Coordinates of C-alpha atoms and ligand atoms in Angstrom, one line a residue:
M1 CA -2.1 15.9 11.0
R2 CA -1.6 12.7 8.9
K3 CA -1.3 9.6 11.1
P4 CA 1.6 7.5 9.6
L5 CA 0.7 4.1 8.1
I6 CA 3.3 1.4 7.8
A7 CA 2.0 -1.6 5.8
G8 CA 3.6 -4.9 5.2
N9 CA 3.1 -6.7 1.9
W10 CA 3.9 -10.3 2.4
K11 CA 3.4 -11.2 -1.3
M12 CA 3.3 -15.0 -1.8
F13 CA 5.4 -16.0 1.3
K14 CA 5.0 -18.0 4.5
S15 CA 3.3 -21.2 5.5
L16 CA 0.4 -21.2 8.0
D17 CA 2.8 -22.3 10.8
E18 CA 5.1 -19.4 9.9
V19 CA 2.2 -17.0 10.1
G20 CA 1.4 -18.2 13.6
T21 CA 5.1 -17.9 14.7
F22 CA 5.2 -14.4 13.3
A23 CA 2.1 -13.4 15.1
D24 CA 3.4 -14.7 18.4
D25 CA 6.7 -12.9 18.0
F26 CA 5.4 -9.6 16.5
I27 CA 2.1 -8.7 18.1
P28 CA 3.1 -8.4 21.8
G29 CA 6.2 -6.3 20.8
V30 CA 4.1 -3.6 19.0
S31 CA 1.1 -3.5 21.3
D32 CA 2.3 -0.1 22.7
I33 CA 2.4 1.6 19.3
K34 CA -0.5 4.0 19.1
D35 CA 0.7 6.9 16.9
T36 CA 1.3 4.9 13.8
D37 CA -1.2 2.6 12.0
I38 CA 0.2 -0.9 11.5
L39 CA -1.1 -3.1 8.7
I40 CA -0.1 -6.5 7.3
C41 CA -1.3 -7.8 4.0
P42 CA -0.7 -11.6 3.9
P43 CA -1.7 -14.0 1.1
Y44 CA -5.6 -14.3 1.0
V45 CA -5.5 -17.7 2.7
Y46 CA -4.0 -16.4 5.9
I47 CA -6.2 -13.2 6.3
Q48 CA -8.7 -14.8 8.6
A49 CA -6.1 -16.5 10.9
L50 CA -4.0 -13.4 11.1
A51 CA -7.0 -11.1 11.7
Q52 CA -8.0 -13.4 14.6
A53 CA -4.5 -13.4 16.0
C54 CA -4.4 -9.6 15.8
E55 CA -7.8 -9.0 17.6
G56 CA -7.4 -6.6 20.5
S57 CA -4.0 -5.5 19.2
P58 CA -3.2 -2.4 17.1
V59 CA -2.3 -4.5 14.1
M60 CA -4.7 -4.4 11.2
V61 CA -4.9 -6.9 8.3
G62 CA -5.5 -6.2 4.6
A63 CA -5.6 -8.0 1.2
Q64 CA -3.1 -7.7 -1.6
N65 CA -5.9 -7.3 -4.2
V66 CA -9.6 -7.6 -4.7
F67 CA -11.9 -8.6 -7.6
W68 CA -14.4 -6.0 -8.7
E69 CA -17.6 -8.1 -8.7
D70 CA -19.3 -9.0 -5.4
Q71 CA -20.0 -12.6 -6.5
G72 CA -20.6 -14.7 -9.5
A73 CA -19.1 -17.2 -11.9
Y74 CA -15.5 -15.9 -11.7
T75 CA -13.4 -19.0 -10.8
A76 CA -10.6 -18.3 -8.3
E77 CA -11.5 -14.6 -7.8
I78 CA -12.0 -13.1 -4.3
S79 CA -14.5 -10.2 -3.8
A80 CA -14.2 -7.2 -1.5
P81 CA -17.2 -8.2 0.7
M82 CA -15.6 -11.7 1.1
L83 CA -12.4 -10.1 2.3
K84 CA -14.2 -7.7 4.6
S85 CA -16.2 -10.6 6.2
I86 CA -13.0 -12.4 7.2
G87 CA -11.3 -9.4 8.8
A88 CA -9.6 -7.4 6.1
D89 CA -9.7 -3.6 6.5
Y90 CA -7.5 -2.5 3.7
A91 CA -6.7 -3.6 0.1
I92 CA -3.5 -3.0 -2.0
L93 CA -4.5 -2.2 -5.6
G94 CA -2.4 -2.0 -8.7
H95 CA 0.9 -3.2 -7.2
S96 CA 3.5 -3.2 -9.9
E97 CA 3.9 -7.0 -9.7
R98 CA 0.2 -7.2 -10.6
R99 CA 0.7 -4.7 -13.5
Q100 CA 3.8 -6.5 -14.7
F101 CA 2.9 -10.2 -14.4
F102 CA -1.0 -10.2 -14.4
S103 CA -1.9 -7.5 -16.9
E104 CA -3.3 -5.1 -14.3
T105 CA -4.1 -1.8 -15.9
D106 CA -5.3 1.6 -14.6
E107 CA -8.8 0.6 -15.8
T108 CA -8.9 -2.6 -13.7
V109 CA -7.4 -0.7 -10.7
N110 CA -10.3 1.8 -11.1
K111 CA -12.9 -1.1 -10.9
R112 CA -11.2 -2.6 -7.9
L113 CA -11.1 0.8 -6.2
F114 CA -14.9 1.3 -6.4
A115 CA -15.5 -2.3 -5.3
S116 CA -13.1 -1.8 -2.3
L117 CA -14.8 1.4 -1.2
K118 CA -18.3 -0.1 -1.5
A119 CA -17.2 -2.9 0.8
D120 CA -15.6 -0.4 3.3
L121 CA -12.1 -1.6 2.6
V122 CA -9.5 1.2 2.6
P123 CA -7.7 1.1 -0.8
I124 CA -4.0 1.6 -1.1
V125 CA -3.5 2.5 -4.8
C126 CA 0.1 1.8 -6.0
V127 CA 1.7 3.9 -8.6
G128 CA 5.3 4.1 -9.9
E129 CA 7.6 4.4 -12.8
T130 CA 10.0 1.9 -14.4
L131 CA 13.7 2.6 -14.7
G132 CA 13.3 3.3 -18.4
Q133 CA 10.5 5.8 -17.8
R134 CA 12.6 7.6 -15.1
E135 CA 15.7 7.7 -17.3
S136 CA 13.7 9.1 -20.2
G137 CA 12.2 11.9 -18.0
K138 CA 8.7 10.5 -17.9
T139 CA 8.3 10.0 -14.2
F140 CA 5.8 12.7 -13.5
E141 CA 3.8 12.0 -16.7
V142 CA 3.5 8.3 -15.8
I143 CA 2.6 8.9 -12.2
G144 CA 0.1 11.6 -13.0
S145 CA -1.6 9.4 -15.6
Q146 CA -1.7 6.4 -13.3
I147 CA -3.4 8.5 -10.6
R148 CA -5.9 10.3 -13.0
Q149 CA -6.9 7.0 -14.7
G150 CA -6.9 4.9 -11.6
L151 CA -9.0 7.3 -9.6
K152 CA -11.3 8.3 -12.5
G153 CA -14.9 9.0 -11.4
L154 CA -14.0 9.1 -7.7
S155 CA -15.9 11.8 -5.8
T156 CA -14.3 14.1 -3.3
E157 CA -16.3 12.4 -0.6
M158 CA -15.1 8.9 -1.6
S159 CA -11.5 10.0 -1.9
A160 CA -11.3 10.8 1.8
T161 CA -10.1 7.4 3.1
L162 CA -7.9 6.6 0.1
V163 CA -4.1 5.9 0.5
I164 CA -1.6 6.2 -2.3
A165 CA 1.7 4.3 -2.4
Y166 CA 4.5 5.6 -4.5
E167 CA 6.6 2.5 -5.4
P168 CA 9.2 3.1 -8.1
V169 CA 9.4 -0.2 -9.9
W170 CA 13.2 0.0 -10.1
A171 CA 13.3 0.0 -6.3
I172 CA 11.0 -2.9 -5.5
G173 CA 12.9 -6.0 -4.2
T174 CA 16.1 -4.7 -5.8
G175 CA 17.8 -3.3 -2.7
K176 CA 17.9 0.1 -4.5
T177 CA 15.9 2.6 -2.4
A178 CA 14.9 5.9 -3.9
T179 CA 16.8 8.6 -2.0
P180 CA 14.6 10.5 0.5
E181 CA 14.9 13.5 -1.9
I182 CA 13.7 11.6 -5.0
A183 CA 10.8 10.1 -3.0
Q184 CA 9.9 13.5 -1.5
E185 CA 9.9 15.1 -5.0
V186 CA 7.4 12.5 -6.3
H187 CA 5.3 12.5 -3.2
A188 CA 4.9 16.3 -3.4
Y189 CA 3.9 15.9 -7.1
I190 CA 1.3 13.3 -6.1
R191 CA -0.1 15.6 -3.5
K192 CA -0.3 18.3 -6.2
V193 CA -2.2 16.0 -8.5
I194 CA -4.6 15.1 -5.7
T195 CA -5.1 18.8 -4.9
D196 CA -6.0 19.4 -8.6
L197 CA -8.5 16.5 -8.4
F198 CA -10.1 16.8 -5.0
G199 CA -8.9 20.1 -3.4
S200 CA -6.3 21.0 -0.8
Q201 CA -8.2 19.7 2.2
I202 CA -8.4 16.2 0.9
A203 CA -4.8 16.4 -0.4
Q204 CA -3.4 17.6 2.9
G205 CA -5.2 14.8 4.7
M206 CA -4.2 12.0 2.3
R207 CA -1.5 9.5 3.3
I208 CA 1.1 8.9 0.7
L209 CA 3.3 5.9 1.4
Y210 CA 6.7 5.2 0.0
G211 CA 7.6 1.6 -1.1
G212 CA 10.8 0.1 -2.5
S213 CA 13.4 -1.7 -0.4
V214 CA 12.4 0.1 2.8
K215 CA 14.3 -1.3 5.8
G216 CA 15.5 -0.3 9.3
E217 CA 18.5 1.5 7.8
N218 CA 16.6 3.9 5.6
I219 CA 13.1 4.4 7.2
D220 CA 14.2 7.3 9.5
A221 CA 15.5 9.5 6.6
L222 CA 12.4 8.7 4.5
M223 CA 9.9 9.5 7.3
A224 CA 11.7 12.8 8.0
K225 CA 10.4 14.1 4.7
D226 CA 7.3 16.3 4.7
D227 CA 5.2 14.4 2.2
I228 CA 6.2 10.8 3.2
D229 CA 3.4 9.6 5.5
G230 CA 4.4 5.9 5.8
A231 CA 5.8 3.0 3.9
L232 CA 4.7 -0.1 2.0
V233 CA 7.2 -2.7 3.0
G234 CA 7.8 -6.0 1.2
G235 CA 10.8 -8.1 2.2
A236 CA 11.6 -6.4 5.5
S237 CA 8.0 -7.0 6.7
L238 CA 8.4 -10.8 6.7
E239 CA 10.5 -10.9 9.8
A240 CA 9.1 -9.6 13.1
A241 CA 12.2 -7.8 14.4
S242 CA 12.9 -6.0 11.1
F243 CA 9.3 -4.9 10.7
E244 CA 9.1 -3.7 14.3
R245 CA 12.3 -1.6 13.7
I246 CA 10.6 0.1 10.8
L247 CA 7.5 0.8 12.8
R248 CA 9.6 2.5 15.4
F249 CA 11.0 5.0 12.9
K250 CA 12.4 8.3 14.1
G251 CA 11.6 11.2 11.9
Ligands
PEP301 C1 6.5 -4.1 -2.2 O1 6.3 -5.2 -2.6 O2 5.5 -3.3 -2.2 C2 7.8 -3.6 -1.9 C3 8.1 -2.4 -1.7 O3 8.8 -4.6 -1.8 P1 10.3 -4.5 -1.1 O4 10.1 -3.7 0.2 O5 10.8 -5.8 -0.9 O6 11.1 -3.7 -2.1

């Protein structure tokens, strides 16, 4: 019922030449994949080139953030309509690195969410607890609050395309993956919160991705879980062969 989505988050990596080499290596190898949505979110400056390289292939391109105003005197910001006009279809919002290093809050995630939807970008809203929050038994409280505040004011109709990514902060870029059981427990909780907010039809259709040191060695066990509908992949999406292996998960 839910089509899996595997999304690569390239963060601030690659030169333009390396983007071209990746596209040449990766796109032909995944052109047969139809039953999983494939997404790559490169740095802003490569979105247009990568989107052009991906034309006619199943690979979609997204942004790693958006600003909430359409235009104006906001030096260095990039708006949702701008991203849409150069080929982006998705936008990652509220990534923990944005929260940690750039003062992103649930309130600013909420503004970016409305801007993305207005421009027809599919938002991927990231939530996740820190190690300290998990160890002090606050995981569900933190995740529930991030979702309720981040999605505040969203109508049931607008929530239909939304994607949530559960990314425990302690598992991002650390090599420590949440066990499939830990991830499933939080994904089931997220689906319950979404049910409370928008009803069971929306919740049952919503894709909830897991992110945090996903790689070829752990993707199959994660995808075998009922409420895990895909992955947000950092490091392992930078290399064509390792990202393709993740896309060809069994589970
Ligand atoms: C991420 O950046 O969203 C992420 C999950 O990174 P990594 O896969 O490298 O842990």
